Coordinates of C-alpha atoms in Angstrom, one line a residue:
M1 CA 20.0 29.5 -25.1
A2 CA 23.5 31.0 -25.5
L3 CA 24.5 27.8 -27.2
V4 CA 21.6 27.9 -29.6
L5 CA 22.0 31.6 -30.5
S6 CA 25.7 31.9 -30.5
G7 CA 25.9 31.1 -34.1
Q8 CA 23.7 34.1 -34.9
G9 CA 25.9 36.7 -33.2
E10 CA 24.3 36.5 -29.8
K11 CA 26.5 37.2 -26.8
A12 CA 28.1 34.0 -25.5
S13 CA 30.7 32.9 -23.0
P14 CA 34.4 32.8 -23.9
I15 CA 34.2 29.0 -23.9
L16 CA 31.3 29.0 -26.5
K17 CA 33.2 31.5 -28.6
L18 CA 36.3 29.3 -28.5
G19 CA 34.2 26.2 -29.3
R20 CA 32.5 28.0 -32.2
K21 CA 35.9 29.1 -33.6
Y22 CA 37.7 25.7 -33.4
S23 CA 34.9 23.1 -33.5
A24 CA 35.2 22.7 -37.2
Y25 CA 38.9 21.6 -36.8
L26 CA 38.6 19.3 -33.8
A27 CA 36.3 16.5 -34.9
Y28 CA 38.7 14.7 -37.1
P29 CA 41.8 15.1 -34.9
L30 CA 39.8 13.7 -32.0
L31 CA 38.6 10.8 -34.2
L32 CA 42.2 10.0 -35.2
A33 CA 43.3 10.3 -31.6
S34 CA 40.7 7.7 -30.5
I35 CA 41.8 5.3 -33.1
V36 CA 45.5 5.8 -32.2
W37 CA 44.6 5.3 -28.5
L38 CA 43.0 1.9 -29.3
L39 CA 46.0 0.9 -31.4
L40 CA 48.3 1.7 -28.5
L41 CA 46.5 -0.6 -26.0
P42 CA 48.3 -3.8 -26.9
F43 CA 51.7 -2.2 -26.1
Q44 CA 53.1 -3.2 -22.7
T45 CA 53.2 0.4 -21.6
F46 CA 49.5 0.3 -20.9
T47 CA 49.6 -3.1 -19.2
R48 CA 50.0 -3.9 -15.5
N49 CA 50.9 -7.2 -13.8
G50 CA 48.0 -9.2 -12.3
Y51 CA 47.8 -9.5 -8.5
F52 CA 45.4 -10.6 -5.8
S53 CA 43.4 -7.9 -4.0
E54 CA 41.6 -10.4 -1.8
N55 CA 44.3 -11.7 0.5
A56 CA 41.9 -14.1 2.4
M57 CA 41.9 -16.6 -0.5
M58 CA 45.5 -17.7 0.0
P59 CA 45.8 -19.7 -3.3
N60 CA 48.1 -22.8 -3.2
Q61 CA 48.7 -22.5 0.5
V62 CA 47.6 -26.1 1.2
Y63 CA 48.5 -29.5 -0.2
T64 CA 46.2 -30.8 -2.9
V65 CA 45.1 -34.4 -2.5
F66 CA 42.9 -35.0 -5.6
G67 CA 43.9 -38.0 -7.7
T68 CA 43.8 -41.0 -5.4
E69 CA 42.6 -44.3 -6.6
E70 CA 39.2 -43.7 -5.0
H71 CA 38.8 -40.4 -6.8
M72 CA 39.7 -41.9 -10.1
S73 CA 37.4 -44.9 -9.7
A74 CA 34.5 -42.6 -8.8
M75 CA 34.7 -41.2 -12.3
N76 CA 33.6 -44.7 -13.5
H77 CA 30.2 -44.1 -11.8
I78 CA 29.1 -42.1 -14.8
D79 CA 29.9 -44.9 -17.2
A80 CA 28.3 -47.4 -14.8
G81 CA 25.2 -45.2 -14.6
L82 CA 25.0 -45.0 -18.4
A83 CA 25.2 -48.8 -18.6
L84 CA 22.3 -49.1 -16.1
Q85 CA 20.2 -46.6 -18.1
S86 CA 20.8 -48.3 -21.4
T87 CA 17.1 -49.2 -21.7
A88 CA 16.1 -45.6 -21.7
K89 CA 15.0 -44.5 -25.2
D90 CA 15.7 -40.8 -24.8
V91 CA 19.4 -39.9 -24.6
G92 CA 18.8 -37.0 -22.3
E93 CA 16.9 -39.3 -19.8
R94 CA 19.7 -41.8 -20.0
Q95 CA 22.4 -39.2 -19.3
A96 CA 20.3 -37.6 -16.5
G97 CA 19.7 -41.0 -14.9
A98 CA 23.5 -41.8 -15.0
V99 CA 24.5 -38.5 -13.3
Y100 CA 21.7 -38.8 -10.7
H101 CA 22.8 -42.3 -9.9
A102 CA 26.5 -41.1 -9.5
F103 CA 25.6 -38.1 -7.3
D104 CA 23.2 -40.2 -5.2
S105 CA 25.8 -42.9 -4.6
L106 CA 28.3 -40.3 -3.3
G107 CA 25.8 -39.0 -0.8
L108 CA 24.8 -35.7 -2.5
D109 CA 21.3 -34.2 -2.2
S110 CA 20.3 -34.7 -5.8
E111 CA 17.5 -33.6 -8.1
I112 CA 16.5 -33.9 -11.7
Q113 CA 14.9 -30.9 -13.4
R114 CA 12.9 -31.3 -16.6
F115 CA 12.0 -28.2 -18.6
A116 CA 11.1 -26.9 -22.1
Y117 CA 12.3 -23.9 -23.9
S118 CA 12.3 -22.2 -27.3
E119 CA 15.7 -21.4 -28.7
V120 CA 14.1 -18.5 -30.7
P121 CA 10.5 -17.2 -30.1
G122 CA 8.1 -19.1 -32.3
T123 CA 10.4 -21.9 -33.2
G124 CA 8.6 -24.6 -31.1
S125 CA 9.4 -26.1 -27.8
M126 CA 12.6 -28.1 -27.0
S127 CA 13.1 -30.2 -24.0
G128 CA 16.0 -30.4 -21.6
I129 CA 17.1 -32.0 -18.4
N130 CA 19.3 -30.6 -15.6
V131 CA 20.7 -32.7 -12.8
H132 CA 22.3 -31.1 -9.7
G133 CA 23.7 -32.4 -6.5
V134 CA 24.5 -30.5 -3.3
L135 CA 27.3 -31.4 -0.9
R136 CA 26.3 -29.9 2.4
A137 CA 29.1 -28.2 4.3
G138 CA 29.6 -29.5 7.8
R139 CA 30.7 -26.1 9.2
S140 CA 27.9 -23.9 7.9
D141 CA 24.2 -23.6 7.6
S142 CA 23.9 -23.5 3.8
V143 CA 24.1 -19.7 3.6
E144 CA 26.7 -19.7 0.9
A145 CA 27.7 -22.1 -1.9
L146 CA 30.2 -22.7 -4.7
L147 CA 29.3 -24.3 -8.0
I148 CA 30.9 -26.5 -10.6
A149 CA 29.0 -26.9 -13.9
A150 CA 29.3 -28.7 -17.2
S151 CA 27.2 -29.4 -20.2
W152 CA 27.0 -32.8 -22.0
T153 CA 28.3 -31.1 -25.2
T154 CA 31.1 -28.6 -25.7
S155 CA 30.8 -25.3 -27.6
S156 CA 32.3 -27.1 -30.6
N157 CA 29.5 -29.7 -30.4
R158 CA 31.7 -32.5 -29.1
T159 CA 30.9 -34.8 -26.2
N160 CA 31.9 -33.4 -22.8
I161 CA 31.7 -36.6 -20.9
N162 CA 35.2 -36.2 -19.6
A163 CA 34.1 -33.1 -17.7
V164 CA 31.1 -34.9 -16.3
R165 CA 33.3 -37.8 -15.2
L166 CA 35.7 -35.4 -13.6
M167 CA 32.8 -33.8 -11.6
A168 CA 32.0 -37.2 -10.2
G169 CA 35.6 -37.6 -9.0
L170 CA 35.6 -34.1 -7.5
A171 CA 32.4 -34.9 -5.7
K172 CA 34.0 -37.9 -4.2
Y173 CA 37.0 -35.9 -3.1
A174 CA 34.8 -33.1 -1.7
S175 CA 32.6 -35.5 0.3
E176 CA 35.7 -36.8 2.1
Q177 CA 36.7 -33.4 3.5
V178 CA 35.4 -31.7 6.6
Y179 CA 36.8 -28.2 6.2
W180 CA 34.2 -26.8 3.8
A181 CA 32.6 -23.6 5.0
K182 CA 30.3 -23.4 1.9
D183 CA 28.1 -25.9 0.2
I184 CA 29.3 -27.2 -3.2
I185 CA 26.8 -27.6 -6.0
F186 CA 27.5 -29.9 -8.9
L187 CA 25.3 -29.1 -12.0
V188 CA 25.1 -31.0 -15.3
T189 CA 22.9 -29.9 -18.2
D190 CA 22.2 -31.2 -21.6
S191 CA 21.0 -27.9 -23.1
G192 CA 24.1 -25.6 -22.7
E193 CA 23.4 -22.0 -21.7
H194 CA 19.7 -22.4 -22.0
G195 CA 19.8 -25.2 -19.4
I196 CA 21.9 -23.1 -17.0
E197 CA 19.6 -20.1 -17.4
T198 CA 16.5 -22.2 -16.7
W199 CA 18.2 -23.7 -13.6
L200 CA 19.3 -20.3 -12.3
K201 CA 15.8 -18.9 -12.7
S202 CA 14.3 -21.7 -10.8
Y203 CA 17.1 -21.6 -8.1
H204 CA 16.5 -17.9 -7.5
G205 CA 12.8 -18.1 -6.9
G206 CA 11.3 -19.2 -10.2
G207 CA 10.0 -22.5 -8.8
G208 CA 10.5 -26.1 -9.8
L209 CA 13.6 -26.8 -7.6
Y210 CA 13.4 -28.4 -4.1
V211 CA 17.0 -29.2 -3.4
R212 CA 18.6 -25.8 -2.8
S213 CA 21.5 -24.2 -1.0
G214 CA 22.5 -20.6 -0.2
I215 CA 23.9 -17.6 -2.2
I216 CA 26.2 -18.8 -5.0
Q217 CA 29.5 -17.0 -4.6
A218 CA 31.4 -18.3 -7.7
A219 CA 31.1 -20.9 -10.4
V220 CA 33.7 -22.8 -12.4
C221 CA 32.5 -24.4 -15.6
L222 CA 34.4 -27.3 -17.3
E223 CA 34.8 -28.3 -21.0
L224 CA 37.1 -31.3 -21.7
P225 CA 36.8 -32.4 -25.3
P226 CA 37.9 -36.0 -26.2
A227 CA 41.7 -36.2 -26.0
Q228 CA 44.5 -38.3 -24.7
S229 CA 46.0 -35.3 -22.9
Y230 CA 45.7 -31.5 -23.1
A231 CA 48.4 -29.0 -24.0
G232 CA 46.8 -26.7 -21.4
M233 CA 43.5 -25.1 -20.7
G234 CA 41.7 -22.2 -22.3
L235 CA 40.2 -19.6 -19.9
F236 CA 37.0 -17.9 -21.0
F237 CA 35.3 -15.3 -18.9
E238 CA 33.1 -13.0 -21.1
G239 CA 29.4 -12.5 -20.5
K240 CA 26.4 -11.7 -22.7
S241 CA 26.1 -8.0 -22.2
G242 CA 29.6 -7.0 -21.2
Q243 CA 29.5 -8.7 -17.8
L244 CA 32.9 -9.8 -16.4
P245 CA 33.8 -11.8 -13.3
N246 CA 36.0 -10.1 -10.7
L247 CA 39.6 -9.9 -11.9
D248 CA 40.7 -11.7 -8.7
L249 CA 39.0 -14.9 -9.8
V250 CA 40.7 -14.8 -13.2
N251 CA 44.1 -14.1 -11.6
I252 CA 43.8 -16.9 -9.0
V253 CA 42.8 -19.5 -11.5
Q254 CA 45.7 -18.6 -13.8
Y255 CA 48.1 -18.7 -10.8
I256 CA 46.9 -22.0 -9.5
S257 CA 46.9 -23.7 -13.0
R258 CA 50.5 -22.6 -13.5
V259 CA 51.5 -24.1 -10.2
E260 CA 49.7 -27.4 -11.1
R261 CA 51.7 -27.4 -14.4
I262 CA 48.6 -27.2 -16.7
P263 CA 48.5 -23.4 -17.4
A264 CA 45.2 -21.8 -18.2
Y265 CA 45.7 -19.4 -21.1
L266 CA 43.3 -16.6 -22.0
H267 CA 41.2 -17.9 -24.9
G268 CA 43.7 -20.7 -25.2
M269 CA 46.4 -18.3 -26.6
V270 CA 50.0 -18.7 -25.4
D271 CA 51.9 -15.4 -25.0
A272 CA 54.7 -14.6 -27.4
P273 CA 58.1 -15.8 -26.1
R274 CA 60.2 -13.3 -24.1
S275 CA 62.8 -13.3 -26.9
S276 CA 60.3 -12.2 -29.4
T277 CA 60.5 -8.7 -31.0
W278 CA 58.2 -6.0 -29.9
L279 CA 56.2 -6.3 -33.1
E280 CA 55.5 -10.0 -32.5
K281 CA 54.4 -9.3 -28.9
Y282 CA 52.2 -6.5 -30.2
K283 CA 50.5 -8.8 -32.7
R284 CA 49.9 -11.4 -30.1
S285 CA 48.4 -9.0 -27.7
A286 CA 46.3 -7.4 -30.4
Q287 CA 44.9 -10.8 -31.5
L288 CA 43.9 -11.6 -27.9
L289 CA 42.3 -8.2 -27.5
L290 CA 40.3 -8.6 -30.7
R291 CA 39.0 -11.9 -29.5
Q292 CA 37.9 -10.4 -26.2
V293 CA 36.3 -7.4 -28.0
S294 CA 34.3 -9.7 -30.4
S295 CA 33.2 -12.0 -27.6
L296 CA 32.0 -9.1 -25.4
A297 CA 30.4 -7.2 -28.3
I298 CA 28.3 -10.1 -29.7
G299 CA 28.0 -12.0 -26.4
K300 CA 29.3 -15.3 -27.7
S301 CA 32.0 -17.2 -25.7
V302 CA 33.1 -20.7 -25.0
G303 CA 31.5 -22.5 -22.1
V304 CA 28.3 -22.1 -20.1
H305 CA 29.5 -19.5 -17.6
A306 CA 27.8 -16.5 -19.2
P307 CA 24.3 -17.0 -17.5
F308 CA 25.9 -16.9 -14.1
L309 CA 27.3 -13.4 -14.6
R310 CA 23.8 -12.1 -15.1
Y311 CA 23.0 -13.1 -11.5
R312 CA 26.1 -11.4 -10.1
I313 CA 27.8 -14.8 -9.7
D314 CA 31.5 -14.6 -10.7
A315 CA 32.1 -17.4 -13.2
L316 CA 34.5 -18.6 -15.9
T317 CA 35.1 -21.7 -18.1
L318 CA 38.1 -23.9 -18.2
S319 CA 38.4 -25.7 -21.6
G320 CA 41.0 -28.3 -22.4
I321 CA 43.3 -27.4 -25.4
V322 CA 43.4 -30.4 -27.7
R323 CA 46.5 -30.9 -29.9
P324 CA 45.8 -31.2 -33.6
T325 CA 47.4 -34.6 -33.8
D326 CA 45.8 -36.1 -30.7
P327 CA 44.9 -39.7 -31.5
V328 CA 41.9 -39.9 -29.2
S329 CA 40.4 -36.7 -30.7
L330 CA 40.9 -37.9 -34.2
E331 CA 39.4 -41.2 -33.4
Y332 CA 36.3 -39.5 -31.9
L333 CA 35.9 -37.3 -35.0
R334 CA 36.1 -40.4 -37.2
T335 CA 33.7 -42.7 -35.2
G336 CA 31.8 -40.5 -32.8
V337 CA 32.2 -43.1 -30.0
A338 CA 32.5 -41.8 -26.4
P339 CA 36.2 -41.7 -25.6
V340 CA 38.0 -43.0 -22.5
M341 CA 39.3 -40.7 -19.9
P342 CA 42.5 -38.8 -20.7
A343 CA 45.8 -39.8 -19.2
A344 CA 45.9 -39.9 -15.4
F345 CA 48.4 -37.1 -15.0
T346 CA 46.3 -34.8 -17.1
V347 CA 43.1 -35.6 -15.1
R348 CA 45.0 -35.2 -11.8
A349 CA 46.4 -31.8 -12.8
I350 CA 43.0 -30.4 -13.9
G351 CA 41.3 -31.9 -10.8
R352 CA 43.9 -30.3 -8.5
T353 CA 43.5 -27.0 -10.2
V354 CA 39.7 -27.1 -9.5
E355 CA 40.4 -28.4 -6.0
S356 CA 42.8 -25.6 -5.1
T357 CA 40.4 -23.1 -6.6
L358 CA 37.6 -24.4 -4.5
R359 CA 39.8 -24.2 -1.4
S360 CA 40.7 -20.6 -2.1
L361 CA 37.0 -19.7 -2.8
N362 CA 36.1 -21.5 0.5
N363 CA 38.2 -18.9 2.3
L364 CA 36.2 -16.0 1.0
L365 CA 34.6 -14.0 3.9
E366 CA 32.4 -11.9 1.6
H367 CA 31.5 -11.5 -2.1
F368 CA 34.3 -10.5 -4.5
H369 CA 34.6 -6.8 -4.4
Q370 CA 38.1 -5.6 -4.0
S371 CA 39.5 -6.0 -7.5
F372 CA 38.3 -4.7 -10.9
F373 CA 35.0 -5.6 -12.6
F374 CA 35.9 -3.5 -15.7
Y375 CA 39.1 -4.5 -17.5
I376 CA 40.6 -6.0 -20.7
L377 CA 43.3 -8.5 -20.7
P378 CA 46.0 -8.1 -23.4
A379 CA 48.2 -11.0 -22.2
N380 CA 48.2 -13.8 -19.6
E381 CA 48.5 -12.4 -16.1
K382 CA 48.4 -8.8 -17.5
Y383 CA 45.5 -6.4 -17.4
I384 CA 44.4 -2.9 -18.5
S385 CA 42.1 -1.1 -16.1
I386 CA 39.1 1.0 -17.1
G387 CA 41.1 4.2 -16.4
D388 CA 43.5 3.4 -19.2
Y389 CA 41.1 2.4 -22.0
I390 CA 38.0 4.5 -21.4
P391 CA 39.7 7.7 -22.7
A392 CA 39.4 6.2 -26.2
A393 CA 35.6 6.2 -25.8
G394 CA 35.7 9.7 -24.5
L395 CA 37.6 10.8 -27.6
M396 CA 35.1 9.1 -29.9
V397 CA 32.2 10.9 -28.2
A398 CA 34.1 14.2 -28.3
S399 CA 34.6 14.0 -32.0
L400 CA 30.8 13.5 -32.5
L401 CA 30.0 16.4 -30.1
F402 CA 32.4 18.9 -31.7
Q403 CA 31.2 18.2 -35.2
A404 CA 27.5 18.4 -34.0
M405 CA 28.3 21.7 -32.4
H406 CA 29.8 23.1 -35.6
L407 CA 27.0 21.8 -37.8
W408 CA 24.4 23.3 -35.4
W409 CA 26.0 26.7 -35.5
M410 CA 26.4 26.5 -39.3
Q411 CA 22.8 25.5 -40.1
G412 CA 20.5 27.8 -42.0
S413 CA 21.4 30.5 -44.5
D414 CA 24.5 32.7 -44.3
D415 CA 22.4 35.8 -43.6
M416 CA 21.6 34.4 -40.1
R417 CA 25.3 34.3 -39.1
S418 CA 26.1 38.0 -39.7
D419 CA 27.9 40.0 -37.0
N420 CA 26.1 43.2 -37.9
P421 CA 24.6 44.6 -34.6
A422 CA 21.9 46.5 -36.5
T423 CA 20.3 43.3 -37.8
R424 CA 20.5 41.3 -34.5
I425 CA 16.8 41.2 -33.8
E426 CA 15.9 40.3 -37.4
R427 CA 18.5 37.5 -37.4
I428 CA 17.2 36.0 -34.2
N429 CA 13.6 36.2 -35.4
A430 CA 14.6 34.5 -38.7
Y431 CA 16.5 31.9 -36.8
Y432 CA 13.5 31.0 -34.6
A433 CA 11.3 30.8 -37.7
F434 CA 13.9 28.5 -39.3
L435 CA 13.9 26.2 -36.3
R436 CA 10.1 26.2 -36.1
R437 CA 9.9 25.1 -39.7
T438 CA 12.7 22.5 -39.8
L439 CA 13.2 21.0 -36.4
P440 CA 9.8 19.2 -36.2
N441 CA 10.5 17.7 -39.6
T442 CA 14.0 16.6 -38.5
I443 CA 12.6 15.0 -35.4
G444 CA 9.8 13.4 -37.5
I445 CA 12.3 11.8 -39.9
I446 CA 14.3 10.4 -36.9
A447 CA 11.1 9.2 -35.2
R448 CA 9.8 7.4 -38.3
V449 CA 13.0 5.7 -39.0
H450 CA 13.2 4.5 -35.4
L451 CA 9.6 3.4 -35.6
L452 CA 10.6 1.1 -38.5
G453 CA 13.4 -0.1 -36.3
V454 CA 11.0 -1.0 -33.5
I455 CA 9.0 -3.0 -36.1
L456 CA 12.2 -4.8 -37.1
L457 CA 12.9 -5.5 -33.4
L458 CA 9.4 -7.0 -32.7
A459 CA 8.6 -8.6 -36.1
P460 CA 10.8 -11.8 -35.8
I461 CA 9.1 -12.6 -32.5
A462 CA 5.6 -12.5 -34.2
V463 CA 6.5 -14.0 -37.6
P464 CA 5.8 -17.8 -37.7
Y465 CA 8.8 -20.1 -37.6
A466 CA 7.8 -21.7 -40.9
V467 CA 8.1 -18.3 -42.7
L468 CA 11.6 -17.7 -41.3
T469 CA 12.9 -21.1 -42.4
N470 CA 11.1 -21.8 -45.7
T471 CA 11.9 -18.6 -47.5
T472 CA 15.4 -17.7 -48.7
S473 CA 17.2 -15.1 -46.6
T474 CA 14.0 -13.7 -45.2
A475 CA 15.7 -11.5 -42.6
Y476 CA 17.8 -9.8 -45.2
V477 CA 14.9 -9.2 -47.7
F478 CA 12.7 -7.9 -44.9
T479 CA 15.4 -5.5 -43.7
M480 CA 16.1 -4.2 -47.3
A481 CA 12.4 -3.8 -48.0
L482 CA 11.9 -1.6 -44.9
A483 CA 15.0 0.4 -45.8
S484 CA 13.8 1.0 -49.3
V485 CA 10.3 2.1 -48.2
S486 CA 11.8 4.4 -45.6
M487 CA 14.3 5.9 -48.0
V488 CA 11.5 6.7 -50.5
L489 CA 9.3 8.3 -47.9
H490 CA 11.9 10.5 -46.2
I491 CA 13.8 11.5 -49.3
S492 CA 10.5 12.6 -50.9
D493 CA 9.9 14.7 -47.8
T494 CA 13.3 16.2 -48.2
Y495 CA 12.7 17.3 -51.8
W496 CA 9.0 18.3 -51.3
M497 CA 8.5 22.0 -51.8
E498 CA 12.2 22.5 -52.2
S499 CA 11.7 25.5 -54.5
V500 CA 9.6 27.3 -51.9
Q501 CA 11.0 26.5 -48.5
R502 CA 13.5 24.0 -47.2
L503 CA 11.7 21.7 -44.8
V504 CA 14.8 19.9 -43.5
D505 CA 18.4 21.1 -43.2
W506 CA 21.0 18.4 -43.6
K507 CA 23.3 20.0 -41.1
Q508 CA 20.6 20.1 -38.5
L509 CA 19.7 16.5 -39.1
K510 CA 23.3 15.3 -39.0
A511 CA 23.9 17.3 -35.8
V512 CA 20.9 15.8 -34.0
V513 CA 21.9 12.3 -35.1
E514 CA 25.4 12.8 -33.9
L515 CA 24.2 14.0 -30.5
Y516 CA 22.0 10.8 -30.3
V517 CA 24.9 8.5 -31.2
A518 CA 27.3 10.3 -28.8
V519 CA 24.9 9.7 -25.9
V520 CA 24.4 6.1 -26.8
V521 CA 28.1 5.4 -27.2
G522 CA 29.0 7.3 -24.1
C523 CA 26.5 5.5 -21.9
L524 CA 27.3 2.1 -23.4
S525 CA 31.1 2.5 -23.0
V526 CA 30.7 2.4 -19.2
M527 CA 28.7 -0.9 -19.3
N528 CA 30.3 -2.6 -22.3
F529 CA 33.3 -0.9 -23.7
S530 CA 33.8 -3.5 -26.5
L531 CA 30.3 -3.1 -27.8
A532 CA 30.6 0.7 -27.6
V533 CA 33.7 0.6 -29.8
V534 CA 32.1 -1.8 -32.3
L535 CA 28.9 0.4 -32.4
F536 CA 31.0 3.5 -32.9
G537 CA 32.9 1.8 -35.7
V538 CA 29.7 0.9 -37.6
T539 CA 27.6 4.1 -36.8
G540 CA 29.7 6.9 -35.4
L541 CA 32.7 6.6 -37.8
P542 CA 30.5 6.5 -41.0
L543 CA 28.4 9.4 -39.5
V544 CA 31.4 11.6 -39.0
L545 CA 32.7 10.9 -42.5
T546 CA 29.3 11.4 -44.2
R547 CA 29.1 14.6 -46.2
V548 CA 32.5 15.9 -45.2
W549 CA 32.2 18.7 -47.8
T550 CA 29.5 21.4 -47.5
S551 CA 28.9 21.4 -51.2
T552 CA 27.9 18.1 -52.8
T553 CA 28.2 16.6 -56.3
K554 CA 26.9 13.5 -57.9
M555 CA 30.2 11.6 -57.4
R556 CA 30.4 12.6 -53.8
R557 CA 26.9 11.4 -53.2
I558 CA 27.8 8.1 -54.8
A559 CA 30.9 7.7 -52.7
N560 CA 29.0 8.5 -49.5
V561 CA 26.2 6.0 -50.3
S562 CA 28.7 3.3 -51.3
M563 CA 30.6 3.8 -48.0
L564 CA 27.3 3.6 -46.1
L565 CA 26.1 0.5 -48.0
L566 CA 29.4 -1.3 -47.0
A567 CA 28.8 -0.3 -43.4
S568 CA 25.1 -1.3 -43.4
P569 CA 23.7 -4.1 -41.2
V570 CA 22.8 -6.2 -44.2
C571 CA 26.4 -6.0 -45.6
T572 CA 27.9 -6.6 -42.2
L573 CA 25.7 -9.7 -41.6
V574 CA 26.6 -11.1 -45.1
L575 CA 30.3 -10.6 -44.4
S576 CA 30.1 -12.1 -41.0
R577 CA 28.4 -15.2 -42.4
A578 CA 31.1 -15.5 -45.1
A579 CA 33.8 -15.2 -42.3
L580 CA 32.1 -17.9 -40.3
G581 CA 31.7 -20.1 -43.4
L582 CA 27.9 -20.1 -43.2
S583 CA 25.5 -20.5 -46.1
P584 CA 24.0 -17.1 -47.1
L585 CA 20.6 -18.8 -47.3
D586 CA 20.7 -20.7 -44.0
F587 CA 18.7 -18.7 -41.5
T588 CA 18.9 -21.3 -38.8
S589 CA 22.6 -20.6 -38.2
S590 CA 22.7 -16.9 -38.9
P591 CA 24.1 -14.2 -36.6
F592 CA 20.6 -12.7 -36.8
R593 CA 19.1 -15.7 -35.2
M594 CA 21.9 -15.8 -32.6
F595 CA 21.3 -12.2 -31.6
L596 CA 17.6 -12.8 -31.4
G597 CA 18.0 -15.8 -29.2
D598 CA 20.4 -14.1 -26.9
F599 CA 18.1 -11.1 -26.6
Y600 CA 15.0 -13.3 -25.9
H601 CA 16.7 -15.5 -23.3
F602 CA 19.6 -13.5 -21.8
G603 CA 18.7 -9.8 -22.4
S604 CA 21.6 -9.3 -24.7
L605 CA 22.0 -5.8 -26.1
A606 CA 23.3 -6.7 -29.5
Y607 CA 20.0 -7.3 -31.2
P608 CA 18.2 -4.2 -29.9
L609 CA 21.2 -2.0 -30.8
V610 CA 21.2 -3.4 -34.3
C611 CA 17.4 -2.6 -34.7
L612 CA 17.2 0.7 -32.8
V613 CA 20.6 2.3 -33.4
Y614 CA 22.8 0.6 -36.0
W615 CA 20.2 0.3 -38.8
P616 CA 18.3 3.6 -38.2
V617 CA 21.6 5.6 -38.0
N618 CA 22.9 4.0 -41.2
L619 CA 19.6 4.9 -43.0
L620 CA 19.7 8.5 -41.6
C621 CA 23.3 8.8 -42.9
M622 CA 22.1 7.9 -46.4
I623 CA 19.3 10.5 -46.1
V624 CA 21.9 13.1 -45.1
A625 CA 24.1 12.1 -48.0
L626 CA 21.3 12.4 -50.6
M627 CA 19.8 15.7 -49.3
P628 CA 20.4 18.8 -51.4

């Protein structure tokens, strides 16, 4: 109550008095400080060297043996199986039969899983096939397991047969050893992340699988595009909703790969040389951080490891880095014919990296828990912990809160903020009357805008697929139509009876919206810092800058609305399509469709936040800018 009435001369604590006095001057410095904090993160001052918290794993403490003639010849089982299945009409059935034949010949408990799924609700059913084989550990009772996974196609839509072949060689190697304390599962899918998600649902009680093992402790996914040899490996680890594997897993894989002389670089990016200037190092670290932020914010990464993270399975993807002039890669792009295996030394290095990783994971006595689960990685074998980057989110939230406090204290007429003790009761009564008149209308505007956001959230699931594909840019037209109708309704409410009583105060509306955005950004920053930063950039930043001046003119309104249109979801989607090189009329490859599919299958937060926070707040900012 003291917070509500302190603007009307009511007695308040010294902290509230101090906040009332300086809140008008703190919002913009705090906003600037948050931006500066983010810009400082790529500097080496904030970074720390990577290390192993889990000493039991003992990476590279044993001799690696993968790469013998028997292991290399086992890779030919895949090609032999494809030849035996040449009569199969369906490509998926042919590939599944070849993998099943290879796993079965190596003595693995194997199974084929056939399933159907919809990439986006209402788009029709698509079929897929998973094949998995389980190598039973001789020293355990199948309580725990490790997993190696690969899809038949890479993220760049090239064949991933090299990874499938390597899995056959690794299965041959693993079947020869007697020291395994955990089962090893080999999983191959032809449907990418959707196939992995379907398999995980069935494995964890969804039904449809008969060959099972124990709790999966960790997973390593492989992507090996056609190439004669690889310049290294790219390491990808981001999940759909900000999930990350334990930092120990990332550090161990990087350490092992460096020892095996085929280093795994984060996102395939090599660090700037030591002789580089501080500016070059800063640019390189900033580029890597931007890639991580974008991957974590939109939930899109290379590989099929993301579904595992949803089930608390630490996972990452190793992807071969192809040189631009590689002859095998260029030949595949020209002919599309399945390539031969890469050079033996490359296969041996990658295989021994996976072997040593499995040996280290085999030593785990319990689930990963000692190292960080919240971090960002500015360089290879460097990290920034949550304690170093979360203050930026705190400064963002603080800028919103201080401006909301100032606007709340300044709402209403100047007569209600007098310091005259003789009129104290009249001021409080007038202030309560003002709140009773305006606050329900303010909440009503916010509720109606968010109701339209709920419609936008649910409509694509109910709209037939033919409508979405046969009309031009349906999603954008639909969004703009809802925005236009909502603008007309709410702005007409704002101006209605303006000459008699003011039904809505723009300061009150902006203060309530800022409190709402501050709560969302603050809660989200703990779960997914990258998405919180992006959400603040498209909602919180325009909200703070909307209607900076108390008085408004026509030119200021035009400037505010122009800024908000540039920050609107429609403009953002169009710019993202242009950046990705997509046709503006092709809905089937739009970010809108990707967000919708990830929300439907993986529970990604990007699509709900666009519909329930980003678009409504952008529209509310326009209403604030156009109010008298």
